[in-house]
PDB file of C-alpha atoms in Angstrom:
ATOM      1  CA  TYR A   1     125.817 110.961  89.092  1.00 63.00           C
ATOM      2  CA  VAL A   2     124.648 108.873  86.160  1.00 66.00           C
ATOM      3  CA  LEU A   3     122.044 111.048  84.416  1.00 68.00           C
ATOM      4  CA  PRO A   4     123.717 114.500  84.037  1.00 67.00           C
ATOM      5  CA  LYS A   5     126.418 114.903  81.406  1.00 73.00           C
ATOM      6  CA  ASP A   6     128.788 116.436  83.977  1.00 72.00           C
ATOM      7  CA  PRO A   7     128.270 114.700  87.357  1.00 67.00           C
ATOM      8  CA  VAL A   8     127.289 116.982  90.210  1.00 70.00           C
ATOM      9  CA  THR A   9     129.478 115.193  92.725  1.00 72.00           C
ATOM     10  CA  PRO A  10     131.296 111.844  92.746  1.00 74.00           C
ATOM     11  CA  PHE A  11     130.403 111.327  96.419  1.00 74.00           C
ATOM     12  CA  LEU A  12     130.214 107.521  96.526  1.00 75.00           C
ATOM     13  CA  ASN A  13     133.299 107.092  94.341  1.00 72.00           C
ATOM     14  CA  ASP A  14     135.243 109.429  96.653  1.00 78.00           C
ATOM     15  CA  TYR A  15     133.857 107.532  99.631  1.00 77.00           C
ATOM     16  CA  PHE A  16     135.138 104.224  98.246  1.00 77.00           C
ATOM     17  CA  HIS A  17     138.532 105.762  97.395  1.00 77.00           C
ATOM     18  CA  TRP A  18     138.753 107.083 100.961  1.00 80.00           C
ATOM     19  CA  PHE A  19     138.156 103.564 102.288  1.00 77.00           C
ATOM     20  CA  ASP A  20     140.823 102.226  99.914  1.00 78.00           C
ATOM     21  CA  LYS A  21     143.381 104.679 101.294  1.00 82.00           C
ATOM     22  CA  TRP A  22     142.533 103.650 104.829  1.00 80.00           C
ATOM     23  CA  PHE A  23     142.276  99.866 104.269  1.00 82.00           C
ATOM     24  CA  PRO A  24     141.741  98.503 100.723  1.00 80.00           C
ATOM     25  CA  LEU A  25     139.439  95.660 101.696  1.00 85.00           C
ATOM     26  CA  PHE A  26     136.873  98.070 103.183  1.00 83.00           C
ATOM     27  CA  GLY A  27     136.439  99.847  99.832  1.00 79.00           C
ATOM     28  CA  VAL A  28     135.652  96.577  98.095  1.00 83.00           C
ATOM     29  CA  LEU A  29     133.318  95.546 100.913  1.00 87.00           C
ATOM     30  CA  SER A  30     131.504  98.893 100.678  1.00 86.00           C
ATOM     31  CA  VAL A  31     130.881  98.423  96.942  1.00 85.00           C
ATOM     32  CA  ALA A  32     129.714  94.869  97.617  1.00 88.00           C
ATOM     33  CA  ILE A  33     127.332  96.068 100.343  1.00 90.00           C
ATOM     34  CA  PHE A  34     125.870  98.791  98.096  1.00 88.00           C
ATOM     35  CA  SER A  35     125.417  96.337  95.207  1.00 89.00           C
ATOM     36  CA  PHE A  36     123.932  93.700  97.500  1.00 92.00           C
ATOM     37  CA  TYR A  37     121.521  96.301  98.878  1.00 92.00           C
ATOM     38  CA  LEU A  38     120.379  97.101  95.331  1.00 89.00           C
ATOM     39  CA  LEU A  39     119.831  93.400  94.652  1.00 89.00           C
ATOM     40  CA  ILE A  40     117.880  92.967  97.904  1.00 90.00           C
ATOM     41  CA  CYS A  41     115.679  95.912  96.875  1.00 86.00           C
ATOM     42  CA  GLY A  42     115.108  94.097  93.587  1.00 84.00           C
ATOM     43  CA  VAL A  43     114.174  90.907  95.440  1.00 83.00           C
ATOM     44  CA  LYS A  44     111.711  92.833  97.606  1.00 81.00           C
ATOM     45  CA  GLY A  45     110.226  94.349  94.453  1.00 78.00           C
ATOM     46  CA  CYS A  46     109.936  90.897  92.881  1.00 74.00           C
ATOM     47  CA  PHE A  47     108.067  89.617  95.907  1.00 72.00           C
ATOM     48  CA  LYS A  48     105.758  92.642  95.821  1.00 71.00           C
ATOM     49  CA  PHE A  49     105.172  92.030  92.102  1.00 65.00           C
ATOM     50  CA  GLY A  50     104.452  88.368  92.773  1.00 60.00           C
ATOM     51  CA  LEU A  51     102.128  89.209  95.619  1.00 60.00           C
ATOM     52  CA  ARG A  52     100.042  91.819  93.837  1.00 63.00           C
ATOM     53  CA  PHE A  53      99.786  92.253  90.121  1.00 61.00           C
ATOM     54  CA  LEU A  54      96.943  94.621  89.253  1.00 60.00           C
ATOM     55  CA  PHE A  55      93.962  93.129  91.131  1.00 61.00           C
ATOM     56  CA  PHE A  56      95.041  89.601  92.005  1.00 63.00           C
ATOM     57  CA  GLN A  57      97.994  87.626  93.269  1.00 66.00           C
ATOM     58  CA  VAL A  58     100.068  85.995  90.559  1.00 70.00           C
ATOM     59  CA  HIS A  59     102.878  84.054  92.241  1.00 69.00           C
ATOM     60  CA  PRO A  60     102.827  84.647  96.011  1.00 67.00           C
ATOM     61  CA  MET A  61     105.707  83.559  98.203  1.00 70.00           C
ATOM     62  CA  LYS A  62     104.217  82.212 101.432  1.00 71.00           C
ATOM     63  CA  LEU A  63     105.923  80.068 104.048  1.00 72.00           C
ATOM     64  CA  ASN A  64     105.151  76.369 103.402  1.00 79.00           C
ATOM     65  CA  LYS A  65     102.508  77.304 100.791  1.00 77.00           C
ATOM     66  CA  THR A  66     104.591  78.285  97.770  1.00 76.00           C
ATOM     67  CA  TYR A  67     104.141  76.278  94.579  1.00 79.00           C
ATOM     68  CA  MET A  68     107.230  75.308  92.628  1.00 82.00           C
ATOM     69  CA  SER A  69     106.052  77.305  89.612  1.00 80.00           C
ATOM     70  CA  SER A  70     105.711  80.408  91.812  1.00 78.00           C
ATOM     71  CA  PHE A  71     109.164  79.821  93.234  1.00 80.00           C
ATOM     72  CA  LEU A  72     110.687  79.470  89.760  1.00 84.00           C
ATOM     73  CA  PHE A  73     108.854  82.574  88.530  1.00 81.00           C
ATOM     74  CA  ASN A  74     110.225  84.660  91.412  1.00 79.00           C
ATOM     75  CA  ILE A  75     113.737  83.247  90.919  1.00 83.00           C
ATOM     76  CA  GLY A  76     113.495  84.237  87.246  1.00 84.00           C
ATOM     77  CA  LEU A  77     112.546  87.782  88.277  1.00 80.00           C
ATOM     78  CA  VAL A  78     115.509  87.919  90.658  1.00 84.00           C
ATOM     79  CA  LEU A  79     117.840  86.749  87.901  1.00 88.00           C
ATOM     80  CA  LEU A  80     116.410  89.424  85.600  1.00 84.00           C
ATOM     81  CA  CYS A  81     117.204  91.986  88.320  1.00 83.00           C
ATOM     82  CA  ALA A  82     120.821  90.846  88.692  1.00 87.00           C
ATOM     83  CA  LEU A  83     121.999  92.152  85.302  1.00 85.00           C
ATOM     84  CA  PRO A  84     120.610  95.690  85.764  1.00 84.00           C
ATOM     85  CA  VAL A  85     122.175  95.836  89.239  1.00 86.00           C
ATOM     86  CA  VAL A  86     125.575  94.916  87.804  1.00 87.00           C
ATOM     87  CA  GLN A  87     125.188  97.410  84.944  1.00 84.00           C
ATOM     88  CA  PHE A  88     123.995 100.214  87.247  1.00 84.00           C
ATOM     89  CA  SER A  89     126.798  99.543  89.738  1.00 85.00           C
ATOM     90  CA  ALA A  90     129.437  99.491  87.003  1.00 85.00           C
ATOM     91  CA  VAL A  91     128.205 102.787  85.565  1.00 82.00           C
ATOM     92  CA  SER A  92     127.656 104.465  88.935  1.00 81.00           C
ATOM     93  CA  PHE A  93     130.999 103.460  90.425  1.00 82.00           C
ATOM     94  CA  GLN A  94     133.082 103.777  87.259  1.00 80.00           C
ATOM     95  CA  ASP A  95     135.605 106.111  88.899  1.00 78.00           C
ATOM     96  CA  TYR A  96     136.218 103.609  91.666  1.00 79.00           C
ATOM     97  CA  ALA A  97     136.241 100.507  89.453  1.00 79.00           C
ATOM     98  CA  ARG A  98     138.296 102.130  86.710  1.00 81.00           C
ATOM     99  CA  ASN A  99     140.603  99.321  85.588  1.00 84.00           C
ATOM    100  CA  THR A 100     138.411  96.327  86.334  1.00 86.00           C
ATOM    101  CA  THR A 101     137.013  93.748  83.965  1.00 88.00           C
ATOM    102  CA  ILE A 102     133.378  94.744  84.558  1.00 86.00           C
ATOM    103  CA  SER A 103     134.216  98.358  83.794  1.00 85.00           C
ATOM    104  CA  GLN A 104     135.895  97.258  80.582  1.00 87.00           C
ATOM    105  CA  VAL A 105     132.897  95.144  79.562  1.00 87.00           C
ATOM    106  CA  VAL A 106     130.076  97.530  80.516  1.00 83.00           C
ATOM    107  CA  ASN A 107     131.616 100.980  80.061  1.00 79.00           C
ATOM    108  CA  VAL A 108     133.666 100.247  76.928  1.00 83.00           C
ATOM    109  CA  GLN A 109     132.695  97.141  74.998  1.00 85.00           C
ATOM    110  CA  LEU A 110     128.899  97.240  75.434  1.00 81.00           C
ATOM    111  CA  LYS A 111     128.840 100.990  74.919  1.00 80.00           C
ATOM    112  CA  TYR A 112     130.344 100.655  71.443  1.00 84.00           C
ATOM    113  CA  LEU A 113     128.372  97.664  70.170  1.00 85.00           C
ATOM    114  CA  ARG A 114     126.585  98.374  66.918  1.00 85.00           C
ATOM    115  CA  PHE A 115     123.032  97.806  68.190  1.00 86.00           C
ATOM    116  CA  PHE A 116     123.259  98.559  71.917  1.00 81.00           C
ATOM    117  CA  GLY A 117     125.646 101.507  71.570  1.00 82.00           C
ATOM    118  CA  TRP A 118     122.884 103.986  70.822  1.00 85.00           C
ATOM    119  CA  PHE A 119     120.953 102.837  73.916  1.00 85.00           C
ATOM    120  CA  TRP A 120     124.031 103.336  76.095  1.00 80.00           C
ATOM    121  CA  ARG A 121     124.964 106.722  74.654  1.00 80.00           C
ATOM    122  CA  SER A 122     121.350 107.952  74.946  1.00 84.00           C
ATOM    123  CA  LYS A 123     121.118 106.598  78.519  1.00 82.00           C
ATOM    124  CA  ILE A 124     117.916 104.743  77.678  1.00 86.00           C
ATOM    125  CA  PHE A 125     118.543 102.125  80.389  1.00 82.00           C
ATOM    126  CA  ASP A 126     119.034 104.803  83.058  1.00 82.00           C
ATOM    127  CA  TYR A 127     115.877 106.642  82.066  1.00 87.00           C
ATOM    128  CA  ALA A 128     113.923 103.366  81.940  1.00 86.00           C
ATOM    129  CA  LEU A 129     115.107 102.566  85.472  1.00 82.00           C
ATOM    130  CA  LEU A 130     114.038 106.036  86.637  1.00 85.00           C
ATOM    131  CA  ILE A 131     110.608 105.762  84.970  1.00 90.00           C
ATOM    132  CA  ILE A 132     109.970 102.308  86.456  1.00 83.00           C
ATOM    133  CA  MET A 133     110.966 103.630  89.881  1.00 82.00           C
ATOM    134  CA  LEU A 134     108.580 106.598  89.583  1.00 88.00           C
ATOM    135  CA  LEU A 135     105.695 104.396  88.385  1.00 86.00           C
ATOM    136  CA  THR A 136     106.335 102.018  91.282  1.00 79.00           C
ATOM    137  CA  CYS A 137     106.288 104.912  93.762  1.00 83.00           C
ATOM    138  CA  VAL A 138     102.961 106.131  92.358  1.00 86.00           C
ATOM    139  CA  TYR A 139     101.459 102.618  92.447  1.00 77.00           C
ATOM    140  CA  LEU A 140     102.652 101.916  95.987  1.00 76.00           C
ATOM    141  CA  GLY A 141     101.456 105.367  97.046  1.00 82.00           C
ATOM    142  CA  CYS A 142      97.958 104.565  95.785  1.00 81.00           C
ATOM    143  CA  LYS A 143      97.870 100.998  97.128  1.00 72.00           C
ATOM    144  CA  PRO A 144     100.391 100.745  99.991  1.00 70.00           C
ATOM    145  CA  ARG A 145      99.178  97.488 101.569  1.00 68.00           C
ATOM    146  CA  ASP A 146      99.021  93.938 100.273  1.00 60.00           C
ATOM    147  CA  SER A 147      95.615  92.351  99.862  1.00 57.00           C
ATOM    148  CA  THR A 148      94.676  89.531 102.170  1.00 52.00           C
ATOM    149  CA  GLY A 149      94.853  86.965  99.405  1.00 53.00           C
ATOM    150  CA  LYS A 150      91.128  86.289  99.120  1.00 58.00           C
ATOM    151  CA  ASN A 151      91.203  87.271  95.460  1.00 63.00           C
ATOM    152  CA  SER A 152      93.863  84.664  94.658  1.00 66.00           C
ATOM    153  CA  VAL A 153      92.000  81.943  96.555  1.00 71.00           C
ATOM    154  CA  SER A 154      88.767  82.668  94.693  1.00 71.00           C
ATOM    155  CA  LEU A 155      90.683  82.803  91.393  1.00 68.00           C
ATOM    156  CA  ARG A 156      92.279  79.426  92.142  1.00 75.00           C
ATOM    157  CA  ASP A 157      88.894  77.934  93.021  1.00 77.00           C
ATOM    158  CA  ARG A 158      87.335  79.274  89.818  1.00 72.00           C
ATOM    159  CA  LEU A 159      90.204  77.879  87.744  1.00 77.00           C
ATOM    160  CA  ARG A 160      89.927  74.449  89.412  1.00 82.00           C
ATOM    161  CA  SER A 161      86.195  74.303  88.835  1.00 79.00           C
ATOM    162  CA  ARG A 162      86.683  74.456  85.042  1.00 68.00           C
TER     163      ARG A 162
END
């Protein structure tokens, strides 16, 4: 719906409009559930990134063993994921959220800013999201399981010995 110039089908927007005709609160709840699902996928990706970055663990999240710096790093990644989720939701559901404040901000004001306007009109953010998704699929296809953590323990021991 977002990448082609003329959308193939506005399925989700029609779905939300159908819920609004039936009972308006269910349309809003459906958008919230879809957006929350995207954010949860981002959180899962942040934890995967924290657990395995190239060949070692950077900031793992383990029950009762997480350092405060690791926790803050992962929270920062989650906060970095929140803005793209809001932008992607506002662009994807722009037919449903036509006269809302977020639609006004993302689909009108940010689109016509002097610097960022070219990025929005060229759909650079959408293509970047697609490329990152494809690279992640390739990486997880090559290395589907997490390591046991022995590399991070040996790295920690080597760093402490200095």
